[in-house]
Coordinates of C-alpha atoms in Angstrom, one line a residue:
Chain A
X1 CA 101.1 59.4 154.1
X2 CA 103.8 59.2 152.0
X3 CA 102.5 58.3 148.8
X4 CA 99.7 61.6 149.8
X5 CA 102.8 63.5 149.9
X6 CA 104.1 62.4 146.3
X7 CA 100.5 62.7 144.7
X8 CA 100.5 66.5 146.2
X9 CA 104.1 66.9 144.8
X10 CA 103.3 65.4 141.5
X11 CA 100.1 67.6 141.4
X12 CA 101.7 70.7 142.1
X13 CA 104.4 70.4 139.8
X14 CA 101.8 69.1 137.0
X15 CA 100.1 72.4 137.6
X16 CA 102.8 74.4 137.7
X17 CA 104.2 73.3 134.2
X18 CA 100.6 73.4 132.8
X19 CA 101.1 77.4 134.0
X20 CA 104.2 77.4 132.6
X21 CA 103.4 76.3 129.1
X22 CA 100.3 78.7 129.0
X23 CA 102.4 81.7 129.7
X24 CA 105.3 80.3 127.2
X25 CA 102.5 79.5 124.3
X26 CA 100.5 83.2 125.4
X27 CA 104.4 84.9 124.7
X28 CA 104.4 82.9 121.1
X29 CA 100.9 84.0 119.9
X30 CA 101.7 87.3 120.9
X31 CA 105.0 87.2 118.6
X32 CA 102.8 85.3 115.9
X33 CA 100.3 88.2 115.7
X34 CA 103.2 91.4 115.8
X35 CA 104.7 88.6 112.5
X36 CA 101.4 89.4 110.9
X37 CA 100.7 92.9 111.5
X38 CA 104.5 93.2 109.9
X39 CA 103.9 91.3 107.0
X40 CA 101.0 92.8 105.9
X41 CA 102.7 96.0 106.5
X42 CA 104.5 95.2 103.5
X43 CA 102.3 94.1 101.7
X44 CA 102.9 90.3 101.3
X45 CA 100.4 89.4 99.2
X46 CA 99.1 92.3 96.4
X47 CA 95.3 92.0 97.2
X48 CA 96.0 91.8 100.9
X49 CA 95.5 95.1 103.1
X50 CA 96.4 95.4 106.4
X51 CA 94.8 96.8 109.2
X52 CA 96.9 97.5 112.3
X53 CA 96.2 95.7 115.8
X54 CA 94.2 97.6 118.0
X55 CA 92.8 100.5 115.7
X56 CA 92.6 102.7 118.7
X57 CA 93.7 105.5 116.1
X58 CA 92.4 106.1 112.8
X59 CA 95.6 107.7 111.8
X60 CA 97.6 105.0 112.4
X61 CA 95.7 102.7 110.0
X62 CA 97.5 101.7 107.0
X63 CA 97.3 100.3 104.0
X64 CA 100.2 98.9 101.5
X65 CA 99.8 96.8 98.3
X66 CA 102.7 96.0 95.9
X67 CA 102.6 95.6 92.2
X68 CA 104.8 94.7 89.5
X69 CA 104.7 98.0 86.6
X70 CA 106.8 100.1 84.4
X71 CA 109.6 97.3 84.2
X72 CA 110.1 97.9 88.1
X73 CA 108.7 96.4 91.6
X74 CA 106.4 99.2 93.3
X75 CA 105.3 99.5 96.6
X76 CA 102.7 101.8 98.1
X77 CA 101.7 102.2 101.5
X78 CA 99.3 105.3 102.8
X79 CA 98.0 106.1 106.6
X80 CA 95.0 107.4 107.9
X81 CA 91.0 106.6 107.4
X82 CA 91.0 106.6 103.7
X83 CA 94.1 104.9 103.2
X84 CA 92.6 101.8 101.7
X85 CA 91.0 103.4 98.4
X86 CA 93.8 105.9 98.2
X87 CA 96.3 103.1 98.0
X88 CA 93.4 101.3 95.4
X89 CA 93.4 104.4 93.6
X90 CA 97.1 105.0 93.4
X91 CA 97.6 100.7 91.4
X92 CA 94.9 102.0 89.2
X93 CA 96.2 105.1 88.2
X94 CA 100.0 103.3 88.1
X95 CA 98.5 100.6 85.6
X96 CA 97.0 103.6 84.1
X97 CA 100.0 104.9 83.1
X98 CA 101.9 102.2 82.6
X99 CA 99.4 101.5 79.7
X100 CA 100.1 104.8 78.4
X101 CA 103.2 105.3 78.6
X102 CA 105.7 102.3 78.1
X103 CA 107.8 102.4 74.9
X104 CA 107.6 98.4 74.2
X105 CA 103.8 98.1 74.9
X106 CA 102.0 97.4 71.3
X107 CA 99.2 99.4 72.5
X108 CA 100.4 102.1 74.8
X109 CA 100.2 105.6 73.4
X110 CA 103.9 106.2 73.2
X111 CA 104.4 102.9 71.2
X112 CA 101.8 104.3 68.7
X113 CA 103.6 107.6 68.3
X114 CA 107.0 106.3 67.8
X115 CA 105.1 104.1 64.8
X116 CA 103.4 106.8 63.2
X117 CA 106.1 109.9 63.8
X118 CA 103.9 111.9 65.7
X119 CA 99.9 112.2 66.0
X120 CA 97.4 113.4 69.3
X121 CA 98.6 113.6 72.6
X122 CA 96.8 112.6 75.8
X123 CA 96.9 115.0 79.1
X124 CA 99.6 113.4 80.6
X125 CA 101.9 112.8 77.7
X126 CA 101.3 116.5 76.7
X127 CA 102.3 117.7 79.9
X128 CA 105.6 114.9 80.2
X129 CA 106.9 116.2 76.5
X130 CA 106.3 120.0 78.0
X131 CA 108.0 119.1 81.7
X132 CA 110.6 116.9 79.0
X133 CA 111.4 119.9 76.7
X134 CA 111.8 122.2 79.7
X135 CA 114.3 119.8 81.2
X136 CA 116.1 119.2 78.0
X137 CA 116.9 123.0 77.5
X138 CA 117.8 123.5 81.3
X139 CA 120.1 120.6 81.2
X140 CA 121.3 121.5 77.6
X141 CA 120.3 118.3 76.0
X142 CA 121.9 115.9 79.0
X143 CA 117.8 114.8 79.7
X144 CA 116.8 113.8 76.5
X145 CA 114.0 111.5 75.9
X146 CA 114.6 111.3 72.2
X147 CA 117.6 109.0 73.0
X148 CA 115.5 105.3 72.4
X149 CA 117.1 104.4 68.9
X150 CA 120.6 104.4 70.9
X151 CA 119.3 102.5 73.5
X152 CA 117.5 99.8 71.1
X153 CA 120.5 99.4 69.8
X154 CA 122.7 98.7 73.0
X155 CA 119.8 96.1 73.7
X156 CA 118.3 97.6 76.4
X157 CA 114.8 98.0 75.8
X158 CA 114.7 94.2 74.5
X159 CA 118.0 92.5 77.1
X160 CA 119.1 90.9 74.0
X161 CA 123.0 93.2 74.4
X162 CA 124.9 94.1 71.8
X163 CA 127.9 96.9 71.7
X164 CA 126.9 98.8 68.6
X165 CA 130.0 100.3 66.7
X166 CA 131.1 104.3 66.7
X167 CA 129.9 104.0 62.9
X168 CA 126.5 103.3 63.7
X169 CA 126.4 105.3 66.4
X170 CA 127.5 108.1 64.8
X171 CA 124.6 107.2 62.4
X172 CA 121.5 106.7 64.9
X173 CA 122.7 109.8 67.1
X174 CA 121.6 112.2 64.3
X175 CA 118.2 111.1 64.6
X176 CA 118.2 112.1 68.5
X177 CA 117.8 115.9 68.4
X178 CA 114.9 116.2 70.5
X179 CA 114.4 119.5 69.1
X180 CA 113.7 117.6 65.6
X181 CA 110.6 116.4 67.8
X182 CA 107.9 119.1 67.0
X183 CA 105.5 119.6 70.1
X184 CA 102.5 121.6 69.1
X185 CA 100.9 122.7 72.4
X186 CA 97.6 124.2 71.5
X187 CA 96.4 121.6 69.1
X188 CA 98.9 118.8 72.1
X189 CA 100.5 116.8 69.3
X190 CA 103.9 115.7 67.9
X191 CA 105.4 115.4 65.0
X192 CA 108.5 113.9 64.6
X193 CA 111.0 115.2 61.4
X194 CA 112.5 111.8 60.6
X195 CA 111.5 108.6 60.5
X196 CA 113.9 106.8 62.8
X197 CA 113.0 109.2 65.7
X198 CA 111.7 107.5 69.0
X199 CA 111.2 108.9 71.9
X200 CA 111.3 106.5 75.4
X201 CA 109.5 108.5 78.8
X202 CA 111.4 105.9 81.3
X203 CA 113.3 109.0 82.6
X204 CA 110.3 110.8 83.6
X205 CA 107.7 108.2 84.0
X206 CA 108.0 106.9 87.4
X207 CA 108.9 110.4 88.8
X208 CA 105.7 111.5 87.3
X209 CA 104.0 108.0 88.5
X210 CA 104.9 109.3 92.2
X211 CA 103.9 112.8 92.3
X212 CA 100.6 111.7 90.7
X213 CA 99.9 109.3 93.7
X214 CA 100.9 112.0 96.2
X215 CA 98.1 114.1 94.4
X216 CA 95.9 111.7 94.9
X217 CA 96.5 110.7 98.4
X218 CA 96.1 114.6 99.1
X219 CA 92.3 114.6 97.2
X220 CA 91.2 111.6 99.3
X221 CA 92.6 114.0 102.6
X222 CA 95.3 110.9 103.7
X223 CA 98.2 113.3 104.7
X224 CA 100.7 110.1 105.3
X225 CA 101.9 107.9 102.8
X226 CA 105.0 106.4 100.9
X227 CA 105.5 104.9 97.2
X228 CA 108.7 103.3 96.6
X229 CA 108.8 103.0 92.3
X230 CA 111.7 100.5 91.9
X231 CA 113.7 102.6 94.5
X232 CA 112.2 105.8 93.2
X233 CA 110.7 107.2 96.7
X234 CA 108.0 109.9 97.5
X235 CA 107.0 110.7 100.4
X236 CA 103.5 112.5 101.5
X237 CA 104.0 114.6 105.0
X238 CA 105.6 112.5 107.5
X239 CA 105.3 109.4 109.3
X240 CA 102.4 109.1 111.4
X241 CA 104.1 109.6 115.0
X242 CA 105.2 113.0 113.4
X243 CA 108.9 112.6 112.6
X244 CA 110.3 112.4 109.4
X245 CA 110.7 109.6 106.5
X246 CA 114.0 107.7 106.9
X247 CA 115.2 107.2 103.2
X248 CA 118.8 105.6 102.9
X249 CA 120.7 105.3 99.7
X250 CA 122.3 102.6 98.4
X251 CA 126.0 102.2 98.2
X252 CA 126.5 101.3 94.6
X253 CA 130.4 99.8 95.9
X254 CA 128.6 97.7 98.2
X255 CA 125.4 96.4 98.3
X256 CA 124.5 96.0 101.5
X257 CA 125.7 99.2 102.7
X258 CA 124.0 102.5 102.9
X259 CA 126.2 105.9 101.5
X260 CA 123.7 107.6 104.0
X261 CA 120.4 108.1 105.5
X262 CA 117.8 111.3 104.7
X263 CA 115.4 112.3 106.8
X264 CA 112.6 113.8 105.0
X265 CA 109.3 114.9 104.6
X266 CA 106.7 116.0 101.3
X267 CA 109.7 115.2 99.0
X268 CA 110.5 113.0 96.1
X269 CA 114.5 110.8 96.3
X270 CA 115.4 109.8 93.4
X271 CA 118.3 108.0 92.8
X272 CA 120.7 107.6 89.1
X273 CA 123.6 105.0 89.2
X274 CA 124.7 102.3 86.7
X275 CA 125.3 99.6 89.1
X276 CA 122.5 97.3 88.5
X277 CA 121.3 97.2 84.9
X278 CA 123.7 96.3 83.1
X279 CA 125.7 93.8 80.9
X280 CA 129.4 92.9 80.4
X281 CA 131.0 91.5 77.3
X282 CA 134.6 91.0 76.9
X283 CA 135.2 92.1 80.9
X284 CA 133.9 95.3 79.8
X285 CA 130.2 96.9 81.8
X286 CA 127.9 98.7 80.1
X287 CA 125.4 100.5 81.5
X288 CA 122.1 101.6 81.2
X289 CA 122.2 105.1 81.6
X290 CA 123.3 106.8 77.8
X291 CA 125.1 110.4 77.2
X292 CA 123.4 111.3 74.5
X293 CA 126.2 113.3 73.5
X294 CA 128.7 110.3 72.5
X295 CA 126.0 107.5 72.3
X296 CA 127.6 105.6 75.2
X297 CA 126.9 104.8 78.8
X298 CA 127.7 108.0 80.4
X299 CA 131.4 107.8 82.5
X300 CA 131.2 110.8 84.3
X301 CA 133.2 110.0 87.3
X302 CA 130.0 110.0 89.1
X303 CA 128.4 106.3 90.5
X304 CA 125.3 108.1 92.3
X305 CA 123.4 110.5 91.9
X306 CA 120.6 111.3 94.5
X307 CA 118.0 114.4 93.6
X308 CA 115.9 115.6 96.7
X309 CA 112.7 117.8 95.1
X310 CA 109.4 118.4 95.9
X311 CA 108.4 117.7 92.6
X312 CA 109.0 113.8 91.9
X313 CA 108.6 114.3 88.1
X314 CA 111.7 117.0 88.2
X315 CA 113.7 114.5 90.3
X316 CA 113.2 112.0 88.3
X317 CA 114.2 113.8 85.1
X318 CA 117.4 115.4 87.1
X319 CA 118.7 112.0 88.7
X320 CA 119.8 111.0 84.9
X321 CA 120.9 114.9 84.1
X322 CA 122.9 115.2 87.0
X323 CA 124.8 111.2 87.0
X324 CA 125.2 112.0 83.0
X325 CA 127.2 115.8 83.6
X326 CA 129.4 114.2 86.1
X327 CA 130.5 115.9 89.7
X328 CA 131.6 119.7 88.3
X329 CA 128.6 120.3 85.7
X330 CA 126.4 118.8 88.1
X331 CA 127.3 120.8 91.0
X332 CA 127.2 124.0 88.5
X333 CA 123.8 122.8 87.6
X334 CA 122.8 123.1 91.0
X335 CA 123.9 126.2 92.2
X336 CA 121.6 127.9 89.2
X337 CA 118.7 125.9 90.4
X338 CA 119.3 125.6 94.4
X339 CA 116.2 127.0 94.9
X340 CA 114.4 123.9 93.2
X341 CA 116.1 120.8 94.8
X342 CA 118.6 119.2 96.3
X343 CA 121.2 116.5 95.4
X344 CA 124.0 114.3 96.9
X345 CA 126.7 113.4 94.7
X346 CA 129.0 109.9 94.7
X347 CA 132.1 109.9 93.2
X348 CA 133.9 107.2 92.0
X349 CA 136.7 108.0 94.3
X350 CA 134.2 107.4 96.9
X351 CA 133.8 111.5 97.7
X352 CA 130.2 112.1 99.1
X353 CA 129.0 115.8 97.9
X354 CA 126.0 117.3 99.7
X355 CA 124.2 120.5 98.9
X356 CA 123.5 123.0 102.2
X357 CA 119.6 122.2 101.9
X358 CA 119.7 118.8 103.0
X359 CA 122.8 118.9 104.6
X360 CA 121.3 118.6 108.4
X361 CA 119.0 115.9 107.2
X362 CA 121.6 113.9 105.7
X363 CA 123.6 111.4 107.8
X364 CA 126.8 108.7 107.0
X365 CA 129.5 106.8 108.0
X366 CA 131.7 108.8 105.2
X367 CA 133.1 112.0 105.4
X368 CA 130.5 114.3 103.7
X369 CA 131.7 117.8 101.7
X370 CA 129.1 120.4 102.0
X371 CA 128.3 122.2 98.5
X372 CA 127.3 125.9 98.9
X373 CA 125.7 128.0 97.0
X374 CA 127.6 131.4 96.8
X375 CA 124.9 133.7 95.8
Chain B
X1 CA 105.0 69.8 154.2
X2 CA 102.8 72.0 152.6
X3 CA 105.1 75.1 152.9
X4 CA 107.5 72.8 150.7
X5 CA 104.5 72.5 148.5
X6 CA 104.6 76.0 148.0
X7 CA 108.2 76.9 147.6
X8 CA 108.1 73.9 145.2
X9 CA 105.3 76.0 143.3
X10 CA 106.6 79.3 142.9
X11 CA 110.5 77.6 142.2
X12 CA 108.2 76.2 139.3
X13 CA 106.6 79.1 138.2
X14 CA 110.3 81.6 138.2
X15 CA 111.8 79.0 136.2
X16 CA 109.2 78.6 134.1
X17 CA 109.2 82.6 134.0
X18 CA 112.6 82.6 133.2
X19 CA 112.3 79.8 130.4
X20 CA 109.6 82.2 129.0
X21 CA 112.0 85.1 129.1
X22 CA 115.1 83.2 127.3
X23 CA 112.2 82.0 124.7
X24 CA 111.3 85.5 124.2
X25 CA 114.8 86.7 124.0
X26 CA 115.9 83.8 121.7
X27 CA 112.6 84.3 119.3
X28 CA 113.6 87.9 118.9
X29 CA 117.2 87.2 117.9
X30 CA 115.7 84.3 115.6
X31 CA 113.1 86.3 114.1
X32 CA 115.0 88.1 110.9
X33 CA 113.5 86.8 108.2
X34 CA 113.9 86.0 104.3
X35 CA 110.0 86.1 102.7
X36 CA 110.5 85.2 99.0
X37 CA 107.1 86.7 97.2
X38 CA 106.2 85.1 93.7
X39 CA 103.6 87.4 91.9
X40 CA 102.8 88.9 95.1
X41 CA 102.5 85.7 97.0
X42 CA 104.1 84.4 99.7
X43 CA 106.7 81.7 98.2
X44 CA 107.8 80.9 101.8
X45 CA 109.8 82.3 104.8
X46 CA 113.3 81.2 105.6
X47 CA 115.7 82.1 108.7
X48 CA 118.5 84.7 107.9
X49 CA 120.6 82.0 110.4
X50 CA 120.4 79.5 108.2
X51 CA 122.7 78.8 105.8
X52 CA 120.4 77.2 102.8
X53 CA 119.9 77.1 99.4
X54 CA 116.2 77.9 97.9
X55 CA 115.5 76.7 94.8
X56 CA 113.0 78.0 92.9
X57 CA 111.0 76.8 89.9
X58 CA 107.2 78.9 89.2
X59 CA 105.5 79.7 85.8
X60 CA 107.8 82.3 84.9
X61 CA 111.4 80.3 85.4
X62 CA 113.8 79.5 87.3
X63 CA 115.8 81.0 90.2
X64 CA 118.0 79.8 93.3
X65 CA 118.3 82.0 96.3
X66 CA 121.4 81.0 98.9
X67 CA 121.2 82.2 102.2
X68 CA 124.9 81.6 103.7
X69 CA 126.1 83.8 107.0
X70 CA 123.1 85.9 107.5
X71 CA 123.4 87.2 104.1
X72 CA 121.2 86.4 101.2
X73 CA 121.9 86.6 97.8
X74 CA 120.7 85.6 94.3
X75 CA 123.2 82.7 93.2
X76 CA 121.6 81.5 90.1
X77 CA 118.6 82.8 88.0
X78 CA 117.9 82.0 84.2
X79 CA 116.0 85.0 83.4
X80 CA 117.1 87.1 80.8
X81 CA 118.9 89.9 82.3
X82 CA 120.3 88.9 84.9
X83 CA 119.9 91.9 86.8
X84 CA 118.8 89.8 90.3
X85 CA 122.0 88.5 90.5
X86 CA 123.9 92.2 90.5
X87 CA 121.7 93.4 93.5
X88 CA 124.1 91.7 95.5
X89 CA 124.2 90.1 99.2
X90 CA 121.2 91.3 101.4
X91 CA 120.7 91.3 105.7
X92 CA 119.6 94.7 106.3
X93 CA 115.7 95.2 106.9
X94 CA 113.5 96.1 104.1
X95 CA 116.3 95.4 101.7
X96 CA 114.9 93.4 98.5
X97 CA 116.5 91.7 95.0
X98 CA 113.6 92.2 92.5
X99 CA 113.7 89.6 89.8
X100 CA 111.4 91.0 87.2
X101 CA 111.0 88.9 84.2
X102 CA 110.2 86.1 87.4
X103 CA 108.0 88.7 89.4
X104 CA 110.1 87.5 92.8
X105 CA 111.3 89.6 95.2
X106 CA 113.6 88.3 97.9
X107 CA 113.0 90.7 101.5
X108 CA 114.1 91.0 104.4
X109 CA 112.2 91.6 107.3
X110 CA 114.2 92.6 110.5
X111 CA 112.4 91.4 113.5
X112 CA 111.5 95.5 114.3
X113 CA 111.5 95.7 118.3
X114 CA 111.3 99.9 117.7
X115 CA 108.1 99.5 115.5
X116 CA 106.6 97.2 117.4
X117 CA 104.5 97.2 120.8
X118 CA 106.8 99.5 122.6
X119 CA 106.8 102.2 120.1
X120 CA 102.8 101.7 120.4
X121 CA 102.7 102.3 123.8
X122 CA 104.9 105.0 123.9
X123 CA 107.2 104.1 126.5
X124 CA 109.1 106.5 127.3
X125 CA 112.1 104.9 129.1
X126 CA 113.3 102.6 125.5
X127 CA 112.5 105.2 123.3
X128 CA 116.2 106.3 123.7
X129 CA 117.3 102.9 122.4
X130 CA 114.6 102.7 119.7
X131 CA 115.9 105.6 118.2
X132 CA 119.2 103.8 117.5
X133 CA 117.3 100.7 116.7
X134 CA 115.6 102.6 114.1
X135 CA 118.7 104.2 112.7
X136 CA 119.2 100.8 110.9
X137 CA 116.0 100.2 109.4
X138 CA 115.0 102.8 106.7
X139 CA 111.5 103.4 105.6
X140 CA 112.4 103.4 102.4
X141 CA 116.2 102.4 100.1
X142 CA 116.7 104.5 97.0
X143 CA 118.9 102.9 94.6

């Protein structure tokens, strides 16, 4: 009778772990497929798309693929039925332009003008010298994209440094009048007055890269989507549950803090700030980002520039302007274009400037200073 | 006897329950992840709670990635710009260090309870604290 009892006992509990381990393994699987859904969310591998658990909703499909393009990491991600070729789409057309419109590239178009002074201009680089001009008289020469001989010779375009002397400057800054770069736009060419000229579209390129995806997310009717350029962001509508992107900005004084967090939809943030390219020699930091003015990395008080704009090729274009001009000419700047974009400014005595049209959207742990326009 | 049986049973199956539960709760706290991607590949995944060092040797050259207190960072890289090692110490979700001439990217992938079923099922009664969940983990860092 006894042993009965123990064979019962032993059953019971043999069963009852048996249960046990099939609700403990059913709670892993269940972790090990949300794992996957993330990681393919962002795009682990580039030729993987993902397709969310469940599909019960069309919109809620996405697709993401990452790729390695104009000297940057770029992701892209879109929603909705179509979102796998307008994320296929969107590499082509970045590889595309990549092709086009690097300045190292042997056989991209730019290379071959900067070779031959001048010559025939595609579409898009006849439209990025006309956005580029525009720019460059709005910002009064601070957005220059005839700048590349200075930055050759700090040793940015090859990473092989070098502090060039005030002499030499001097020299290679007379052969950076963008002006002395003659666009002809009904026959779209260029023809450049000197030799030495060279011009470099890495300030408008990826701005340009991101509006051009949103276009084409909009012609394939996805109405959700998000490219991130090398921290270069666009965003198409919102996200799909209806509320808006959530785009932080990175603390250039500490890296893994935010200075804030936008929300946002349909616009491009694009962020300026010499924190992470650059080189030191002789405890001294040079930076990336040149004022064509003096031929050195700008020092404008400024260590972060953010431009909020529908249009992700002026954004790009202003991120530079505004970090070169430095807090008063920037804000300045702004108050005769409020109408075009918004900006948040970061000082390096840690002051956090915001202009009224984002100000609602715009949250931080700082104490922010509103910038109105007085009009 | 039997009735023992039974109490037996179902003491069983709560602490078996509850075993679940801790599992759950201790998978969820365990989850943050370091993915290290080589040319778009999965190089491998590695616990943000484990202090470790990741070395890395591919095609393209050389790189070490030290995880050390939930942070990661890029502590040694012979590429030539060195740029990887100025982005600095990572923990925050969807943060990455882009290593370009090496094609690695070092991400972080927060264990999203806001984003996950939840959110999905739109419950109603957590939706309060996914909102501040969410809060941390942007869609997007502009840098």
């Amino acid at each position: 009778m006894k042993e009965k009892n123990n064979l019962r006992k032993t059953l019971s509990v043999f069963i009852c772990v048996a249960c046990c381990s099939l609700f403990v393994s059913c709670g892993n699987s269940n972790t090990g497929n949300a794992d996957k859904t993330k990681d393919n969310e962002s795009g682990i591998s580039a030729s993987e798309i993902d397709k969310k658990n469940g599909g019960n909703n069309d919109d809620d499909y996405a697709a993401s693929r990452d790729i390695f393009a104009m000297d940057t990491y770029m992701t892209v991600k879109a929603y909705g039925s179509n979102a796998d070729e307008a994320v296929e789409e969107a590499i082509k057309e970045i590889e595309r332009l990549d092709g086009m419109l690097s300045a190292t590239d042997k056989d991209s178009e730019i290379y071959k003008l900067n070779m031959n002074q001048g010559g025939s201009l595609s579409e898009d680089v006849s439209y990025l010298i006309e956005r580029s001009k525009e720019i460059y008289e709005s910002t009064e020469g601070t957005f220059n994209i005839a700048i590349y001989p200075i930055v050759e010779k700090w040793g940015f375009a090859s990473g092989d440094y070098n502090v060039p002397t005030q002499d030499e400057l001097n020299e290679l800054l007379k052969d950076t009048d963008f002006s002395k770069v003659n666009y002809d736009k009904n026959n779209q060419s260029l023809l450049y007055e000197t030799e030495t000229m060279k011009i470099d579209l890495g300030g408008i390129a990826k701005g340009y890269t991101s509006a051009r995806i949103m276009d084409i997310f909009k012609d394939l009717g996805v109405t959700s989507g998000i490219v991130n350029l090398g921290g270069n962001v666009q965003v198409l509508g919102t996200k799909t549950d209806g509320s808006d992107w959530k785009v932080a900005i990175q603390d250039p004084l500490d890296e893994d803090s935010y200075i804030g967090v936008l929300k946002t939809h349909d616009k491009a943030v694009i962020t300026s700030g010499g924190y992470e390219r650059y080189f030191e020699k002789d405890g001294v930091r040079y930076h990336h980002i040149i004022d064509p003015k003096t031929g050195y990395p700008a020092d404008s008080g400024l260590i972060s520039v953010t431009i909020v704009c529908s249009d992700g090729t002026m954004a790009d274009c202003l991120s530079t302007s505004l970090f070169i001009m430095g807090k008063d000419e920037a804000i300045a700047y702004w108050k005769k274009h409020s109408s075009e974009f918004d900006t948040i400014l970061y000082t390096e005595n840690n002051e956090l400037l915001v202009t009224e049209g984002i100000a609602d959207q715009f949250t931080s742990e700082l104490n922010i200073t509103i910038i109105n326009d007085d009009k | 006897m039997k009735k023992k049986d039974i109490i037996l049973g179902i003491t069983i199956i709560i602490i078996g329950l509850i075993l679940m539960f801790v599992m759950k709760l201790y998978n969820n706290s365990q989850g943050d992840e370091v993915i290290i991607k080589v040319d778009g590949k999965i190089y491998g995944k590695y616990s943000l709670d484990k202090n470790q060092e990741i070395e890395i040797d591919t095609e393209y050259g050389h790189n070490t990635v030290c995880i050390e207190n939930r942070k990661a960072y890029m502590k040694e890289a012979d590429c030539p710009d060195g740029y990887c090692k100025h982005q600095g110490h990572i923990s925050k979700g969807n943060q990455t260090i882009v290593c370009l001439p090496h094609k690695l990217v070092v991400e972080i992938k927060v264990n999203d309870k806001s984003s996950g079923d939840n959110a999905k099922l739109g419950n109603n009664n957590v939706s309060k604290d996914n909102d501040s969940e969410d809060e941390l983990i942007p869609d997007a860092i502009v840098k």
